[in-house]
Coordinates of C-alpha atoms and ligand atoms in Angstrom, one line a residue:
M247 CA 88.6 129.4 251.3
R248 CA 87.1 129.5 247.9
R249 CA 89.1 128.2 245.0
I250 CA 90.3 130.6 242.3
V251 CA 90.0 129.5 238.8
V252 CA 92.6 131.6 236.9
V253 CA 92.3 131.5 233.1
S254 CA 94.9 132.9 230.8
N255 CA 96.0 132.2 227.3
R256 CA 99.2 130.5 228.3
V257 CA 99.6 128.2 231.3
M258 CA 103.1 127.4 232.6
E259 CA 104.7 125.3 235.3
L260 CA 104.7 127.4 238.5
R261 CA 108.5 127.3 238.7
K262 CA 108.8 128.7 235.2
A263 CA 106.0 131.3 235.8
S264 CA 107.8 132.8 238.8
Q265 CA 110.9 133.3 236.6
A266 CA 109.0 134.6 233.5
G267 CA 108.2 138.0 234.9
G268 CA 105.0 140.0 234.3
V269 CA 101.7 138.7 235.2
A270 CA 102.8 135.0 235.3
V271 CA 104.6 135.9 238.6
A272 CA 101.5 137.4 240.1
I273 CA 99.5 134.3 239.1
A274 CA 102.2 132.0 240.5
D275 CA 102.0 134.0 243.8
L276 CA 98.3 133.4 244.0
F277 CA 98.9 129.7 244.4
R278 CA 100.9 130.4 247.6
N279 CA 97.9 131.8 249.4
R280 CA 94.9 129.8 248.3
P281 CA 93.7 126.8 246.3
C282 CA 93.8 127.6 242.6
L283 CA 93.1 126.0 239.2
W284 CA 95.1 127.6 236.4
F285 CA 93.4 126.8 233.0
G286 CA 94.6 127.7 229.5
W287 CA 96.7 126.8 226.5
S288 CA 99.5 124.3 227.2
G289 CA 101.8 125.9 224.6
K290 CA 101.5 122.8 222.4
I291 CA 100.3 122.9 218.8
V292 CA 98.7 119.8 217.3
E293 CA 98.2 119.0 213.7
G294 CA 94.9 118.7 212.0
D295 CA 91.6 119.0 213.9
G296 CA 93.0 117.1 216.8
A297 CA 92.3 119.7 219.5
T298 CA 90.3 118.2 222.3
D299 CA 87.9 119.4 225.0
A300 CA 89.5 117.2 227.5
P301 CA 92.2 119.1 229.4
D302 CA 95.4 117.6 230.7
I303 CA 95.1 118.1 234.5
R304 CA 98.1 118.1 236.7
A305 CA 98.2 118.6 240.5
V306 CA 100.6 121.2 241.7
K307 CA 102.9 119.5 244.2
S308 CA 103.8 122.6 246.1
A309 CA 100.3 123.9 246.7
S310 CA 97.7 121.4 248.1
G311 CA 94.4 121.3 246.3
S312 CA 95.7 123.2 243.3
A313 CA 96.2 122.1 239.7
L314 CA 97.0 123.2 236.2
A315 CA 94.6 122.3 233.4
T316 CA 95.8 122.7 229.9
L317 CA 94.6 122.3 226.3
P318 CA 96.6 122.3 223.1
L319 CA 95.8 124.5 220.0
T320 CA 95.6 123.2 216.5
A321 CA 98.0 124.8 214.0
A322 CA 95.0 126.7 212.4
E323 CA 93.9 128.0 215.9
Y324 CA 97.4 129.1 216.6
R325 CA 97.5 131.0 213.3
D326 CA 94.1 132.6 213.4
Y327 CA 93.2 132.9 217.1
Y328 CA 96.7 133.6 218.6
L329 CA 98.8 135.2 215.8
G330 CA 95.7 136.4 214.0
Y331 CA 92.9 137.9 216.0
S332 CA 94.7 138.3 219.3
N333 CA 98.0 139.6 218.1
S334 CA 97.3 141.1 214.7
V335 CA 93.9 142.7 215.5
L336 CA 93.3 143.2 219.3
W337 CA 96.9 143.9 220.3
P338 CA 97.6 146.6 217.6
V339 CA 94.2 148.3 217.9
F340 CA 94.3 148.4 221.7
H341 CA 97.8 149.9 221.5
N342 CA 96.4 152.6 219.1
R343 CA 98.0 151.1 216.0
L344 CA 95.1 150.8 213.6
D345 CA 97.7 151.0 210.8
L346 CA 99.1 147.6 211.8
A347 CA 95.8 145.8 212.3
R348 CA 95.0 143.0 209.9
F349 CA 91.2 142.6 209.7
E350 CA 91.2 139.2 207.9
A351 CA 88.3 137.0 207.3
G352 CA 88.5 133.9 209.4
F353 CA 90.4 135.3 212.3
Y354 CA 87.4 136.2 214.4
A355 CA 85.6 132.9 213.8
R356 CA 88.6 130.9 215.0
Y357 CA 89.0 133.3 218.0
M358 CA 85.4 132.5 219.0
G359 CA 86.0 128.9 218.3
V360 CA 88.9 128.6 220.7
N361 CA 87.0 130.6 223.4
M362 CA 84.0 128.3 222.9
R363 CA 86.1 125.2 223.2
F364 CA 87.9 126.5 226.3
A365 CA 84.5 127.3 227.8
R366 CA 83.1 123.8 227.2
A367 CA 86.2 122.3 228.7
L368 CA 86.3 124.6 231.7
A369 CA 82.6 124.4 232.5
K370 CA 83.2 120.7 233.3
L371 CA 85.8 121.6 235.9
V372 CA 84.1 124.5 237.7
K373 CA 82.8 123.7 241.2
P374 CA 79.8 125.7 242.7
D375 CA 82.0 127.7 245.1
D376 CA 84.7 128.7 242.6
I377 CA 85.6 132.3 241.7
I378 CA 86.6 132.6 238.0
W379 CA 89.2 135.1 237.0
I380 CA 89.9 135.4 233.3
H381 CA 93.0 137.3 232.0
D382 CA 93.6 139.3 228.9
Y383 CA 92.6 140.0 225.4
H384 CA 92.8 136.5 224.0
L385 CA 89.9 135.5 226.1
I386 CA 87.4 138.4 226.0
P387 CA 84.4 136.1 225.0
L388 CA 85.2 133.4 227.5
G389 CA 83.0 134.7 230.3
A390 CA 79.9 135.0 228.1
E391 CA 80.5 131.5 226.8
L392 CA 80.8 130.2 230.3
R393 CA 77.4 131.8 231.2
R394 CA 76.0 130.2 228.1
A395 CA 77.2 126.9 229.4
G396 CA 75.2 127.6 232.6
I397 CA 78.0 128.7 234.9
E398 CA 76.6 131.1 237.6
N399 CA 79.8 131.6 239.6
P400 CA 81.4 135.1 239.9
I401 CA 83.3 135.8 236.7
G402 CA 85.8 138.6 236.5
F403 CA 88.0 139.7 233.6
Y404 CA 91.3 141.6 233.8
L405 CA 92.7 143.3 230.8
H406 CA 96.5 143.8 231.0
I407 CA 96.8 146.0 227.9
P408 CA 95.4 149.5 227.4
V409 CA 91.8 150.3 226.3
P410 CA 92.0 152.5 223.2
P411 CA 89.8 155.6 222.8
S412 CA 86.3 154.6 221.8
Q413 CA 86.7 155.9 218.2
T414 CA 89.6 153.5 217.7
F415 CA 87.9 150.5 219.3
L416 CA 84.9 151.1 217.1
A417 CA 87.1 150.4 214.0
I418 CA 87.2 146.7 214.9
P419 CA 84.5 145.2 212.7
E420 CA 83.3 142.9 215.6
H421 CA 83.2 145.7 218.2
G422 CA 79.5 145.0 218.9
E423 CA 80.2 141.3 219.7
L424 CA 83.2 142.3 221.8
A425 CA 81.1 144.8 223.7
R426 CA 78.4 142.2 224.3
A427 CA 81.1 139.7 225.6
L428 CA 82.6 142.3 227.9
S429 CA 79.2 143.1 229.3
A430 CA 78.7 139.5 230.5
Y431 CA 81.3 139.9 233.3
D432 CA 80.6 140.8 236.9
L433 CA 83.7 142.9 237.1
I434 CA 86.2 144.2 234.5
G435 CA 89.5 145.2 235.9
L436 CA 91.7 147.6 234.0
Q437 CA 95.2 149.1 234.6
T438 CA 94.3 152.8 234.8
Q439 CA 91.6 155.4 235.2
V440 CA 92.1 156.4 231.6
D441 CA 91.3 152.8 230.5
V442 CA 88.2 152.8 232.7
A443 CA 87.0 156.1 231.1
N444 CA 87.8 154.7 227.6
L445 CA 85.9 151.5 228.2
I446 CA 82.8 153.2 229.6
Q447 CA 82.8 155.5 226.6
F448 CA 83.1 152.6 224.2
L449 CA 80.2 150.7 225.8
E450 CA 78.1 153.8 225.6
D451 CA 79.0 154.4 221.9
S452 CA 78.9 150.8 220.9
V453 CA 75.9 149.3 222.7
S454 CA 74.3 152.2 224.5
G455 CA 75.6 151.1 227.8
R456 CA 75.0 153.6 230.6
I457 CA 76.4 154.5 234.0
L458 CA 74.0 153.6 236.9
Q459 CA 73.7 155.6 240.1
D460 CA 75.7 152.9 242.0
G461 CA 78.6 153.5 239.6
R462 CA 78.2 150.3 237.7
I463 CA 77.5 150.0 234.0
S464 CA 74.4 148.6 232.4
A465 CA 74.8 147.1 229.0
F466 CA 72.5 144.6 227.3
D467 CA 70.6 143.0 230.2
H468 CA 73.5 143.0 232.6
R469 CA 75.1 145.2 235.2
L470 CA 78.9 145.2 235.5
A471 CA 81.5 147.0 237.5
I472 CA 84.5 148.5 235.8
E473 CA 87.4 149.6 238.0
S474 CA 91.1 150.2 237.8
F475 CA 93.5 147.8 239.6
P476 CA 97.0 148.7 238.6
V477 CA 99.2 145.6 238.4
G478 CA 101.9 145.6 241.0
I479 CA 105.1 143.6 241.6
D480 CA 106.6 141.9 244.6
P481 CA 109.2 144.6 245.6
S482 CA 110.8 142.3 248.2
S483 CA 112.0 140.0 245.4
F484 CA 114.0 142.9 243.9
A485 CA 115.5 144.4 247.0
R486 CA 119.0 143.3 247.7
A487 CA 121.3 144.2 250.6
A488 CA 124.7 144.0 248.9
P489 CA 125.6 146.3 246.1
V490 CA 126.4 144.6 242.9
K491 CA 130.1 144.4 241.9
G492 CA 131.5 143.8 238.5
L493 CA 128.8 145.1 236.2
V494 CA 129.6 148.8 236.8
Q495 CA 133.3 148.2 236.5
S496 CA 132.8 146.3 233.3
L497 CA 131.8 149.6 231.6
N498 CA 135.1 151.3 232.4
S499 CA 133.3 153.7 234.7
A500 CA 130.8 154.8 232.1
V501 CA 127.3 155.4 233.5
R502 CA 124.7 152.8 232.4
I503 CA 121.2 153.5 231.1
I504 CA 119.1 150.4 231.1
G505 CA 116.1 149.5 228.9
V506 CA 114.3 146.1 229.1
D507 CA 111.4 145.6 226.8
R508 CA 110.0 142.7 224.7
L509 CA 110.9 143.6 221.1
D510 CA 107.4 145.0 220.4
Y511 CA 106.4 148.0 218.3
S512 CA 104.4 149.3 221.3
K513 CA 107.6 149.8 223.3
G514 CA 108.9 152.8 221.4
L515 CA 112.4 151.4 220.9
P516 CA 113.3 153.3 217.7
Q517 CA 112.3 156.6 219.4
K518 CA 114.4 155.6 222.4
F519 CA 117.5 154.9 220.3
R520 CA 117.0 158.1 218.4
A521 CA 116.6 160.1 221.6
F522 CA 119.8 158.6 222.9
G523 CA 121.6 159.4 219.7
H524 CA 120.3 163.0 219.9
F525 CA 121.5 163.2 223.5
L526 CA 125.0 162.3 222.5
E527 CA 124.9 164.9 219.8
K528 CA 123.4 167.7 222.0
Y529 CA 125.6 167.0 225.0
P530 CA 128.9 165.8 223.5
E531 CA 130.6 166.0 226.9
Y532 CA 128.8 162.8 227.8
Q533 CA 130.3 160.8 224.9
R534 CA 132.4 157.9 226.2
N535 CA 130.8 158.4 229.6
V536 CA 127.3 156.9 229.1
V537 CA 126.1 153.6 227.7
L538 CA 122.6 152.6 226.8
S539 CA 122.1 148.8 227.4
Q540 CA 118.9 147.7 225.8
I541 CA 117.7 144.1 226.5
A542 CA 114.9 143.3 224.0
P543 CA 114.0 139.6 224.0
P544 CA 112.3 138.3 220.9
T545 CA 108.5 138.0 220.9
R546 CA 105.8 136.9 218.4
E547 CA 108.3 136.7 215.6
S548 CA 105.8 135.1 213.2
V549 CA 103.7 138.2 213.2
E550 CA 104.9 140.4 210.2
A551 CA 104.8 143.7 212.1
Y552 CA 107.5 142.4 214.4
T553 CA 110.0 141.7 211.7
D554 CA 110.0 145.3 210.7
I555 CA 110.7 146.6 214.2
R556 CA 113.7 144.2 214.5
Q557 CA 115.2 145.4 211.3
Q558 CA 114.6 149.0 212.2
L559 CA 116.4 148.6 215.5
E560 CA 119.3 146.8 214.1
A561 CA 119.8 149.5 211.6
L562 CA 119.4 152.3 214.1
S563 CA 121.8 150.9 216.7
G564 CA 124.3 150.2 214.0
K565 CA 124.0 153.7 212.8
I566 CA 124.4 155.4 216.2
N567 CA 127.3 153.1 217.2
G568 CA 129.0 153.8 213.9
M569 CA 128.5 157.5 214.2
F570 CA 129.6 158.0 217.8
G571 CA 131.4 154.8 218.9
E572 CA 135.1 154.5 219.6
L573 CA 137.4 151.5 219.8
D574 CA 137.0 151.4 223.5
W575 CA 133.4 152.7 223.8
V576 CA 130.2 151.3 222.2
P577 CA 127.3 153.7 223.0
I578 CA 124.4 151.2 222.5
H579 CA 124.5 147.6 223.8
Y580 CA 121.6 146.1 222.0
I581 CA 120.8 142.5 223.2
H582 CA 118.1 140.6 221.3
R583 CA 117.9 137.8 223.9
S584 CA 116.3 137.3 227.2
A585 CA 118.3 137.6 230.4
P586 CA 117.8 135.5 233.5
R587 CA 115.6 137.2 236.1
D588 CA 118.2 137.5 238.9
R589 CA 120.6 139.0 236.4
L590 CA 118.0 141.6 235.4
R591 CA 117.8 142.7 239.0
D592 CA 121.6 143.2 239.2
I593 CA 121.6 145.2 235.9
Y594 CA 118.7 147.4 237.1
R595 CA 120.6 148.1 240.2
A596 CA 123.9 148.9 238.4
S597 CA 122.1 151.4 236.1
R598 CA 122.0 155.0 236.9
I599 CA 118.9 155.5 234.7
G600 CA 116.0 153.3 233.8
F601 CA 114.7 154.3 230.4
F602 CA 111.1 153.1 229.8
T603 CA 109.4 154.9 227.0
P604 CA 106.7 152.8 225.4
L605 CA 104.4 154.6 223.0
R606 CA 101.6 152.8 224.8
D607 CA 101.7 150.2 227.6
G608 CA 99.0 148.8 229.8
M609 CA 101.2 149.2 232.9
N610 CA 105.0 148.6 232.3
L611 CA 106.2 146.4 235.2
V612 CA 109.8 146.8 234.2
S613 CA 109.7 150.4 235.5
K614 CA 108.5 149.2 238.9
E615 CA 111.1 146.4 239.0
Y616 CA 113.8 149.0 238.2
V617 CA 112.8 151.2 241.1
A618 CA 112.5 148.3 243.5
S619 CA 116.0 147.1 242.6
Q620 CA 117.7 150.4 243.5
D621 CA 120.1 151.0 246.3
P622 CA 118.1 153.2 248.7
A623 CA 121.3 155.1 249.7
D624 CA 122.2 156.0 246.1
P625 CA 119.2 155.3 243.8
G626 CA 119.0 155.7 240.0
V627 CA 116.3 157.7 238.2
P628 CA 113.5 156.2 236.1
I629 CA 112.5 158.0 232.9
L630 CA 109.0 156.9 232.1
S631 CA 106.6 157.5 229.2
R632 CA 103.5 159.3 230.0
F633 CA 101.6 156.7 227.9
A634 CA 102.6 153.8 230.1
G635 CA 99.9 152.9 232.6
A636 CA 102.6 153.1 235.3
A637 CA 102.8 156.9 234.8
E638 CA 99.5 157.3 236.6
Q639 CA 101.2 155.9 239.8
L640 CA 104.9 156.7 239.4
V641 CA 104.5 160.4 239.2
D642 CA 108.0 160.9 240.7
A643 CA 109.7 159.4 237.8
L644 CA 110.8 161.8 235.0
I645 CA 107.7 161.6 232.9
V646 CA 108.3 162.2 229.1
N647 CA 106.5 162.2 225.9
P648 CA 108.0 159.2 223.9
Y649 CA 107.3 161.0 220.6
N650 CA 109.3 164.0 221.7
I651 CA 113.0 163.1 221.0
E652 CA 114.2 166.5 222.3
E653 CA 112.4 166.0 225.6
M654 CA 113.7 162.5 226.1
A655 CA 117.3 163.6 225.4
D656 CA 116.9 166.4 227.9
A657 CA 115.5 164.0 230.5
I658 CA 118.6 161.8 230.2
R659 CA 120.7 164.9 231.0
T660 CA 118.4 165.9 233.9
A661 CA 118.7 162.4 235.4
L662 CA 122.4 162.4 235.1
V663 CA 122.9 165.7 236.9
M664 CA 120.2 165.1 239.5
E665 CA 121.6 165.5 243.1
K666 CA 121.6 162.5 245.3
E667 CA 119.2 164.2 247.7
E668 CA 116.6 164.6 245.1
R669 CA 117.1 161.1 243.8
I670 CA 116.6 159.7 247.3
A671 CA 113.4 161.8 247.8
R672 CA 111.9 160.7 244.5
Y673 CA 112.9 157.0 245.1
T674 CA 111.3 157.1 248.6
R675 CA 108.0 158.4 247.2
L676 CA 108.1 155.9 244.3
M677 CA 108.8 153.0 246.6
A678 CA 105.9 154.0 248.9
V679 CA 103.5 153.6 245.9
I680 CA 105.1 150.4 244.7
R681 CA 105.0 148.8 248.2
S682 CA 101.5 150.0 249.0
Y683 CA 100.0 148.4 245.9
D684 CA 102.1 145.3 245.3
S685 CA 101.1 142.2 243.3
A686 CA 99.4 140.5 246.4
T687 CA 97.3 143.6 247.1
W688 CA 96.4 143.8 243.4
A689 CA 95.1 140.2 243.3
A690 CA 93.4 140.5 246.7
S691 CA 91.6 143.8 245.8
F692 CA 90.4 142.5 242.4
L693 CA 89.1 139.3 244.0
A694 CA 87.3 141.0 246.9
T695 CA 85.7 143.5 244.4
L696 CA 84.6 140.6 242.2
E697 CA 83.0 138.7 245.0
A698 CA 81.1 141.9 246.1
A699 CA 80.0 142.6 242.5
A700 CA 78.8 139.0 242.0
K701 CA 76.9 139.2 245.4
E702 CA 75.2 142.4 244.2
R703 CA 74.2 140.6 240.9
S704 CA 72.5 137.8 242.8
R705 CA 70.9 140.3 245.2
V706 CA 69.4 142.6 242.5
A707 CA 68.6 140.0 240.0
A708 CA 67.3 136.6 240.7
P709 CA 68.2 134.5 237.6
L710 CA 65.9 135.5 234.8
T711 CA 63.7 132.9 233.2
P712 CA 64.2 132.4 229.4
S713 CA 60.8 134.0 228.8
I714 CA 61.6 137.1 230.7
R715 CA 64.9 137.3 228.9
A716 CA 63.1 137.0 225.6
S717 CA 60.7 139.8 226.4
M718 CA 63.5 142.0 227.6
A719 CA 65.4 141.5 224.4
K720 CA 62.2 142.4 222.5
L721 CA 61.7 145.5 224.6
A722 CA 65.3 146.5 224.1
R723 CA 64.7 146.7 220.4
T724 CA 62.0 149.3 220.9
A725 CA 62.7 153.0 221.6
H726 CA 62.0 153.2 225.4
A727 CA 61.8 150.2 227.7
P728 CA 59.4 150.7 230.6
V729 CA 61.0 151.3 233.9
G730 CA 61.4 148.2 236.0
L731 CA 61.9 145.8 233.2
K732 CA 65.6 146.2 233.0
L733 CA 67.8 143.9 235.0
G734 CA 67.7 144.9 238.7
G735 CA 64.8 147.3 238.2
G736 CA 65.1 150.9 237.2
R737 CA 66.6 153.3 239.7
G738 CA 65.7 156.6 238.1
K739 CA 65.5 158.6 234.9
S740 CA 69.2 158.2 234.0
E741 CA 68.6 154.4 234.0
R742 CA 65.6 154.4 231.8
R743 CA 67.4 155.2 228.6
L744 CA 67.7 152.3 226.2
R745 CA 68.4 153.4 222.7
A746 CA 66.7 151.5 219.9
G747 CA 68.4 149.2 217.6
N748 CA 71.8 149.0 219.2
N749 CA 71.0 146.4 221.7
E750 CA 71.3 143.4 219.6
Ligands
GDG531 C1 101.9 143.0 229.6 C2 101.4 144.5 229.2 C3 101.6 145.0 231.7 C4 111.4 141.3 230.2 N1 112.5 140.9 229.6 C5 113.0 139.9 230.3 C6 112.2 139.6 231.3 N2 111.2 140.5 231.3 C7 110.0 140.5 232.3 C8 110.1 141.8 233.0 C9 108.7 142.0 233.4 C10 107.9 141.4 232.3 O1 108.8 140.5 231.6 C11 107.5 142.4 231.3 O2 106.4 143.1 231.8 P1 105.9 144.5 231.3 O3 104.8 145.0 232.1 O4 107.0 145.5 231.2 O5 105.4 144.3 229.7 P2 104.6 143.2 228.9 O6 105.4 141.9 228.7 O7 104.2 143.8 227.6 O8 103.3 142.8 229.7 C12 102.1 145.4 230.3 C13 101.9 143.6 231.9 O9 101.3 142.7 230.9 C14 101.3 143.1 233.3 O10 100.0 143.5 233.4 O11 102.3 145.8 232.6 O12 101.6 146.7 230.0 O13 101.9 144.8 227.9 O14 108.3 141.3 234.6 O15 111.0 141.6 234.1 N3 112.4 138.7 232.3 C15 113.6 137.9 232.1 N4 114.4 138.2 231.1 C16 114.2 139.2 230.1 O16 115.0 139.4 229.2 N5 113.8 137.0 233.0

């Protein structure tokens, strides 16, 4: 079985990864089924220019033939690559928050620097039969850098966050470089169909990419596949036979609404709190009977935009609790800490409503975890933002617009009065979706598509010699490239278009 080289910004011990939630769990699961090398940042920051190209390699005891390979970052890299370009440019722009983006000189250079250093180090570890799977926005240029280092293996990229509309993407000063880097992959996996459409539009607008008759995209001198692979969870790890005792009783019979989101401005927490406040005002009969428990673990606290959101939430929860609370009833339980994973499962199950209303989210795994934790005989109801990737699959949740406070308040009411029969019917359909596309299926289908795409690359295009590459680049700069000189040969009129000027 071919080894999978998984690359992500942060590498963790497998035991920790399975507890961390999100994609770390899916990566840890991969190690159970096949030999893997997990490569990325160790989480350590070294002073000065001390970052090295020689990774620390540790065998994974529980999985034979598998290993973790990590590199540290320098303090400057952490500042400019991680906090800077990744989390103050790409994260906000990809979540449609151009207003929060900080386009600062130096961020991009260091972002490239880290990607180049990672590529140099990884190229030495790659074996001819490996399949390389790169994860997320921190590492967009890594595939192109690996190709530059002579790596011919299949290389796929998976983006966990949303792709913004083309016009927003184009606002990034380095959008052309990012488009070129994305075009170097054999396969790009995205969370939703909307993301696929946005990325294709962006490649068309940014670098005159075009859709080929076989459905793949041609950009620069390369063909790539772009498809959606919605990230799944392992539902069996959330199912539990015995109902949870204690938690429900601890609320004096009040009904619990649960929210679990990293404290991130993309998660729509102020809007959620306002909607809950409005619900208490509009439907006063529910006062004292309903509690919103919001777990919001801290994240990226050194990025300025995250300080504001924290202050905003503290003020809002204080205001709503002050306005409606009683000595024996606090409407909002706001917890700015992380909870252990098994405890999360219990809280999900003890909550009549799961309230997941991000303004924008790649997928939102928490909504799937909530559904998978429910008691099949008496399930709760998820309320889900239409702007979470999960809304494309979880159509039987109560889908809301997170900017519409009235609609969210009404959805809480609808969920509270929903008959058991309807709750069970919705839960059954939601679980069918969650089970049929779980984390194992997600990984397997991405990897199978990647292998097929890479095979197609080697079939249609024997590696180009440097002189052919040079003449192709020259042709691409002129108005119309003759048919047959594009990678893989032209297949028809629609493939002959190569706009002038944009291809460099
Ligand atoms: C990114 C994309 C995409 C959360 N709080 C605690 C905790 N968690 C776990 C959850 C879940 C994970 O973290 C969060 O996953 P989400 O998908 O909800 O959101 P992001 O962290 O923003 O993840 C997102 C995801 O990547 C995967 O592709 O879905 O759109 O933004 O597993 O359970 N776990 C524990 N304590 C907490 O307090 N133990």
